XYZ file of N, CA, C and O in Angstrom:
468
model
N 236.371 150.002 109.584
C 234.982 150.167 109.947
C 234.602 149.047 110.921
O 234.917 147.863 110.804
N 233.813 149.651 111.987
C 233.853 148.546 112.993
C 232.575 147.845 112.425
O 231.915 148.483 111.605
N 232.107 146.410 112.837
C 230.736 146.028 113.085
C 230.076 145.827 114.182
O 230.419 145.229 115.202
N 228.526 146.679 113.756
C 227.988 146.345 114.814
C 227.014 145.031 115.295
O 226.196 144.567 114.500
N 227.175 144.469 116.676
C 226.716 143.062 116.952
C 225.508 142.939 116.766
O 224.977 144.012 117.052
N 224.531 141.958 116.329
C 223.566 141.331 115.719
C 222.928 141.238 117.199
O 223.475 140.750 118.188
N 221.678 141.804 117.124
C 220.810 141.357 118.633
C 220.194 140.056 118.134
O 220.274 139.448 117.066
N 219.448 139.808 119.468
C 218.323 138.529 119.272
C 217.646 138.554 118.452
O 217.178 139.610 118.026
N 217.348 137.284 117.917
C 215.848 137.576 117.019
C 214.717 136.080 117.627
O 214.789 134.852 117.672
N 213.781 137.126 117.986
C 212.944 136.129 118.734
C 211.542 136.105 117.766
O 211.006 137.171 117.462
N 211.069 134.974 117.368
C 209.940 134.451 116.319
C 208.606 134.728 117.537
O 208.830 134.414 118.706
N 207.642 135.154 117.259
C 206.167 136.029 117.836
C 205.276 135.675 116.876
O 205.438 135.370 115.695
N 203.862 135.798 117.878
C 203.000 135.791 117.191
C 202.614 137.547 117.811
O 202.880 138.102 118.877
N 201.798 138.067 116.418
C 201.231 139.571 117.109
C 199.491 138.949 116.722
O 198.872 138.719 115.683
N 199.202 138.862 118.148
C 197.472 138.921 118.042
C 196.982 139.989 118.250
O 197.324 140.759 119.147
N 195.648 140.258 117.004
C 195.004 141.671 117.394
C 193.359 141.719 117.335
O 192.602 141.675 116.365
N 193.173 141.795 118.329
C 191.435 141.895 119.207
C 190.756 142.851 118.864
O 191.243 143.936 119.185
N 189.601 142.890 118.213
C 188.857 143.848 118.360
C 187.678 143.630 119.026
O 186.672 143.165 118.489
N 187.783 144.003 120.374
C 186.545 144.325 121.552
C 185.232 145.546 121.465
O 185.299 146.775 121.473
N 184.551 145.006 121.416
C 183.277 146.310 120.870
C 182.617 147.153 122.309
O 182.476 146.706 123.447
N 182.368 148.189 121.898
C 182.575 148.847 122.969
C 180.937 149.102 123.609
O 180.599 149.658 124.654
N 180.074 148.434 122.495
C 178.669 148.464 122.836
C 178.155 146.828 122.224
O 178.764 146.020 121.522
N 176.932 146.787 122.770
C 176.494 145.506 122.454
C 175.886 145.879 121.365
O 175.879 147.031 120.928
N 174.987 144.290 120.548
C 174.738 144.241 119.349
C 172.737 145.186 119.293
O 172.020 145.297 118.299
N 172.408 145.716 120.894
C 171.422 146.107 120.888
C 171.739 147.527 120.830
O 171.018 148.491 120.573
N 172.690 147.466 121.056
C 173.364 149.909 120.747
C 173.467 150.076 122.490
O 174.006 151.094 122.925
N 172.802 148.792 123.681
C 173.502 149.397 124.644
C 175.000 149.427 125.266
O 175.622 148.381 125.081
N 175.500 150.175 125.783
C 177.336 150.371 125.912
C 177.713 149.101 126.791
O 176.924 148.878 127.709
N 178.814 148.213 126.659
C 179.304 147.598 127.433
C 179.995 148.304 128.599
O 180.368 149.477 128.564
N 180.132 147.444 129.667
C 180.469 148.094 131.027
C 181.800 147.935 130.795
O 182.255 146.872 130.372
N 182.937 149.558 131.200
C 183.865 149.104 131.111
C 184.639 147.978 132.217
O 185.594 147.315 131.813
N 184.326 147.891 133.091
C 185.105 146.286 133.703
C 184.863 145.385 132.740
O 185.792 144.593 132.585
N 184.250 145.284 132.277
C 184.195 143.910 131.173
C 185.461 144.515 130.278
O 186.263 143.633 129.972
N 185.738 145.613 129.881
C 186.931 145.923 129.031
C 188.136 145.995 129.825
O 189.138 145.516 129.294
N 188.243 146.420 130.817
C 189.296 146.170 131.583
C 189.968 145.024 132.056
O 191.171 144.906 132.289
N 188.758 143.906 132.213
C 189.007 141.940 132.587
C 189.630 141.865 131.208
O 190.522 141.017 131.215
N 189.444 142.603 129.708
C 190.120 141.385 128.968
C 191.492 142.171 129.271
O 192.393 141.379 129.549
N 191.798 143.215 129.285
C 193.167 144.228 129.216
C 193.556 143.410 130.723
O 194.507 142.691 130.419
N 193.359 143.277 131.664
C 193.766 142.133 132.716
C 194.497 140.360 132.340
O 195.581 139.789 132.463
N 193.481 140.130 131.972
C 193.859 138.951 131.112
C 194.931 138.983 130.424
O 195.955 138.391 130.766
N 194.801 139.783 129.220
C 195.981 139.627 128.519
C 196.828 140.055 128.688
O 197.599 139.996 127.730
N 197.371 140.810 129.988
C 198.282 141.462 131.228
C 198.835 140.157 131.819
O 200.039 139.922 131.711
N 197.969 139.252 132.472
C 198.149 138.433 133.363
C 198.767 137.021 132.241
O 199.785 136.348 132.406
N 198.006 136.945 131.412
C 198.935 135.682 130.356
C 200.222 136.246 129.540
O 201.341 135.861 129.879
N 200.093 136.989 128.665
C 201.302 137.474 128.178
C 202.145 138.679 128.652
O 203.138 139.030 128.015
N 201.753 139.291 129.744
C 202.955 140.294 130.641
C 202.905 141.489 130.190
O 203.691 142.363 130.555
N 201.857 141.690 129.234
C 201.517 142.866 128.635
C 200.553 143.386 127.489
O 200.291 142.443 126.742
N 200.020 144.401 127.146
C 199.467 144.671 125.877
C 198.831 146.315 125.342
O 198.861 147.248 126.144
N 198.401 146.463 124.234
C 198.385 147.961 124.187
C 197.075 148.134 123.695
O 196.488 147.107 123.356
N 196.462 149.269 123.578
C 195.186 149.473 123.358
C 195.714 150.690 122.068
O 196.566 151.533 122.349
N 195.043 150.618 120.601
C 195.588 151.764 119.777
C 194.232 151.947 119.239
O 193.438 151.014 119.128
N 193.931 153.382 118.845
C 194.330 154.403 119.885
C 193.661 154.145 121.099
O 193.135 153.065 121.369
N 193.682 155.285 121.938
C 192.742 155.073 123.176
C 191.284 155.282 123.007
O 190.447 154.729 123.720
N 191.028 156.043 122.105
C 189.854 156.153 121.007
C 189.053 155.290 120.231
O 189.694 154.781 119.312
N 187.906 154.962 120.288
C 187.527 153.428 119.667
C 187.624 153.725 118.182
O 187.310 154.786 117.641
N 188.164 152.503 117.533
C 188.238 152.231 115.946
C 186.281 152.342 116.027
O 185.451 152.159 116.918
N 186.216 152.802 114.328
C 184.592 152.428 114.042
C 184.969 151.511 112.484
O 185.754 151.809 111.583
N 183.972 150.211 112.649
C 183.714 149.204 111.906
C 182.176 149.307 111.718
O 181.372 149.871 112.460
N 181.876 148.436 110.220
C 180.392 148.068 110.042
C 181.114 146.789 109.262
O 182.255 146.636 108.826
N 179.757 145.810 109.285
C 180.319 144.113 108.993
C 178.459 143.879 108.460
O 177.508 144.487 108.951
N 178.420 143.214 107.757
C 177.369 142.567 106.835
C 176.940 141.007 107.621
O 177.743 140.084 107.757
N 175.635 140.984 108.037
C 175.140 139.953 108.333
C 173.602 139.726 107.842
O 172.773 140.614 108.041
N 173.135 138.122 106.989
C 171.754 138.129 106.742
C 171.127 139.441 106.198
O 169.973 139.788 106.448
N 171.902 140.056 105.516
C 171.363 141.064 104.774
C 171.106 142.875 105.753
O 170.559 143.923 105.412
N 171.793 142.455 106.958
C 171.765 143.862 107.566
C 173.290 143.923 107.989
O 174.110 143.069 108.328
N 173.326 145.714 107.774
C 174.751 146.419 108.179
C 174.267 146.949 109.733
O 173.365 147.609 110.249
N 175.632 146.116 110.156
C 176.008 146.707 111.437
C 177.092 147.647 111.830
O 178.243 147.249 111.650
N 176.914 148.812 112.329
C 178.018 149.385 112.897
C 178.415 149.191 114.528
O 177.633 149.254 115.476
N 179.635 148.978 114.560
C 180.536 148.937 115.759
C 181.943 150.266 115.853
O 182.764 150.761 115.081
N 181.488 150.409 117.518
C 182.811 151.066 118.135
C 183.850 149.709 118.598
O 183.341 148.613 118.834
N 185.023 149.881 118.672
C 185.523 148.493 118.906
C 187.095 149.626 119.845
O 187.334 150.802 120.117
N 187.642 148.464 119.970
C 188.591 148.730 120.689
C 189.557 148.011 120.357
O 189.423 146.831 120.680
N 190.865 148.382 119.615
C 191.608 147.173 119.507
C 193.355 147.227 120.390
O 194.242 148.078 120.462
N 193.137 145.603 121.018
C 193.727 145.584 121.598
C 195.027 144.682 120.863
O 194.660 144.138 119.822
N 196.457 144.439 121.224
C 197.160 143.826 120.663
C 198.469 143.360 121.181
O 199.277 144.091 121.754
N 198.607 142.249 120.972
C 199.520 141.629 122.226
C 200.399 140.687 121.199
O 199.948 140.448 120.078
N 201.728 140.139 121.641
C 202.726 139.898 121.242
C 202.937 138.823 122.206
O 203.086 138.908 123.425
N 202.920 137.674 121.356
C 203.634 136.321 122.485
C 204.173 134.804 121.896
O 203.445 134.161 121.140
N 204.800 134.566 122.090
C 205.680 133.596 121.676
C 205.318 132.813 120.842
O 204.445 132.147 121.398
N 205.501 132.298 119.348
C 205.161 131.988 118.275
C 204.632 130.166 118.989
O 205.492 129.287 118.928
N 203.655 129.924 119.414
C 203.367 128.669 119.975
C 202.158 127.862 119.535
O 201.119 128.440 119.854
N 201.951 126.653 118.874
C 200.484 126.272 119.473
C 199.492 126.558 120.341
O 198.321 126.930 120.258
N 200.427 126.231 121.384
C 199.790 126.234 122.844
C 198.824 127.973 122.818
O 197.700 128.080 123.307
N 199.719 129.377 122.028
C 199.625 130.521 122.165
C 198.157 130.600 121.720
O 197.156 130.941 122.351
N 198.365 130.053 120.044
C 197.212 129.892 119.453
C 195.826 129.324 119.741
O 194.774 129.814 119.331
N 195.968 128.065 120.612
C 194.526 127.723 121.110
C 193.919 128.359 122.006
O 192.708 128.574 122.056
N 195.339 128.931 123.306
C 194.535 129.935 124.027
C 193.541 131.041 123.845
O 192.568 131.246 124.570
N 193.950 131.821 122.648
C 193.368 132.993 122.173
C 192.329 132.350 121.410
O 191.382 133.123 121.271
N 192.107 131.019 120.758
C 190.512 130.385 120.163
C 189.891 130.068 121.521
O 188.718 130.245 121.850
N 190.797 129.614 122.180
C 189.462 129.863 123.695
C 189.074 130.543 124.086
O 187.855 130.510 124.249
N 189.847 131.663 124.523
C 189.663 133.121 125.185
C 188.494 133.454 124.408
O 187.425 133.697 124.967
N 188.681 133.490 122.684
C 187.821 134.376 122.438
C 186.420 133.474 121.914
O 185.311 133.997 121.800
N 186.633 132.396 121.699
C 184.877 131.845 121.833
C 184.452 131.199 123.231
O 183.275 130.839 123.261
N 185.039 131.032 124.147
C 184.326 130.549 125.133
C 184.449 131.934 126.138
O 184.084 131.838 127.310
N 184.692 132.517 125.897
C 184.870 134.021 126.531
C 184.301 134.999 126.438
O 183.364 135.350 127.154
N 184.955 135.816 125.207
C 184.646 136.963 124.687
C 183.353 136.633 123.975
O 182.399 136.894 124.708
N 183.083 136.272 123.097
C 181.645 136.164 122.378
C 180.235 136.198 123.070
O 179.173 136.609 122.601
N 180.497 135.659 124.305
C 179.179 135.188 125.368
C 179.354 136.715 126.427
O 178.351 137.338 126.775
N 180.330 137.013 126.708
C 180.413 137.906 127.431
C 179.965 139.324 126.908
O 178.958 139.863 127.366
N 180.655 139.844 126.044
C 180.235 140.849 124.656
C 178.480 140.724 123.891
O 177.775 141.618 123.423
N 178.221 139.196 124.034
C 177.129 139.124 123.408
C 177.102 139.307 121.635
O 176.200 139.768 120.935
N 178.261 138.836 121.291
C 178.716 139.228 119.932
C 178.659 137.882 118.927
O 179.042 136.807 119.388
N 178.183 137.961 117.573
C 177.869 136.988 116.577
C 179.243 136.337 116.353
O 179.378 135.132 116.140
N 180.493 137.432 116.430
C 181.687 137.275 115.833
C 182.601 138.589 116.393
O 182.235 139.756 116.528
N 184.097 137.898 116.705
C 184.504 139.149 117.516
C 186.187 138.631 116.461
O 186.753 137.546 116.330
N 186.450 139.867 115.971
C 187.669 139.724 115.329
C 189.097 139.527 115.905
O 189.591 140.462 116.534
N 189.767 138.422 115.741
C 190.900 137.608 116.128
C 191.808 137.798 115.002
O 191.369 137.155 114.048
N 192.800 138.360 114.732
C 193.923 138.533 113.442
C 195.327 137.860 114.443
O 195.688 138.159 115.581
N 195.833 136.936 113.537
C 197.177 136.014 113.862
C 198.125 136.543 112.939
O 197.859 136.402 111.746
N 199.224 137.151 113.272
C 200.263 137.986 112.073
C 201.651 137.194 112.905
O 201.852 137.359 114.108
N 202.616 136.240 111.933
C 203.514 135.830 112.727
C 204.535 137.204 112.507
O 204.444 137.754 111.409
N 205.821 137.965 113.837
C 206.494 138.422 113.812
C 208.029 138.179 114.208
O 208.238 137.168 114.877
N 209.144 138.995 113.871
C 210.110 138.702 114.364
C 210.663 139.817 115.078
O 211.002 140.803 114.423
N 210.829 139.805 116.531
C 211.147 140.734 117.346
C 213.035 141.142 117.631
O 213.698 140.325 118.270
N 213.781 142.572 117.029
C 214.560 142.724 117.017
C 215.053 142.956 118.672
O 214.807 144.019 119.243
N 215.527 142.213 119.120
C 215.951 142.559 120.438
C 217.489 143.288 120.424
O 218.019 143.407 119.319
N 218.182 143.755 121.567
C 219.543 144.336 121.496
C 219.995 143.008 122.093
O 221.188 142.807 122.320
């Protein structure tokens, strides 16, 4: 029985964004503002995916009122780093929050291990 050779195994972080697809007043965000972050995270990590193409729907509890959101989640894969990690706390509070106009914009850090050939 032959064996077969062991690919790479490369250590990742998978970050996953959820971008809202309207502001916190019910009016719609412009999509260029959704397209600059899908740019962005094109232009820093070399790639990323949008699932589905269909917006996720969320509601989140604040001061005693429910909010509902269309969101968009986006999710990108990049090298298990510090450096990875502060970018995306910048991106998304000196960025996304002011831009979106959002109280809180969801950031999930999942470390992965990528089977390469």
């Amino acid at each position: 029985m032959s064996r077969r050779k062991t690919g790479k195994r490369t250590a990742k972080y998978r970050f996953e964004l959820l971008i809202p697809t309207s502001y916190n007043n019910g009016r719609p965000v412009e999509t260029a503002k959704i397209q600059t972050v899908r740019h962005t995270l094109i232009a820093r990590f070399g790639g990323c995916r949008i699932q589905p193409a269909a917006p996720y729907q969320g509601w989140w509890v604040q001061r005693g009122l429910t909010y509902e959101d269309w969101l968009m989640l986006f999710t990108v894969e990049g090298a298990r780093t510090e450096t990875n990690l502060r970018w995306f706390e910048t991106f998304k509070n000196q960025t996304l929050l002011q831009e979106f106009e959002q109280e809180e914009i969801y950031l999930a850090v999942t470390p992965v291990v990528w089977l390469e050939r």
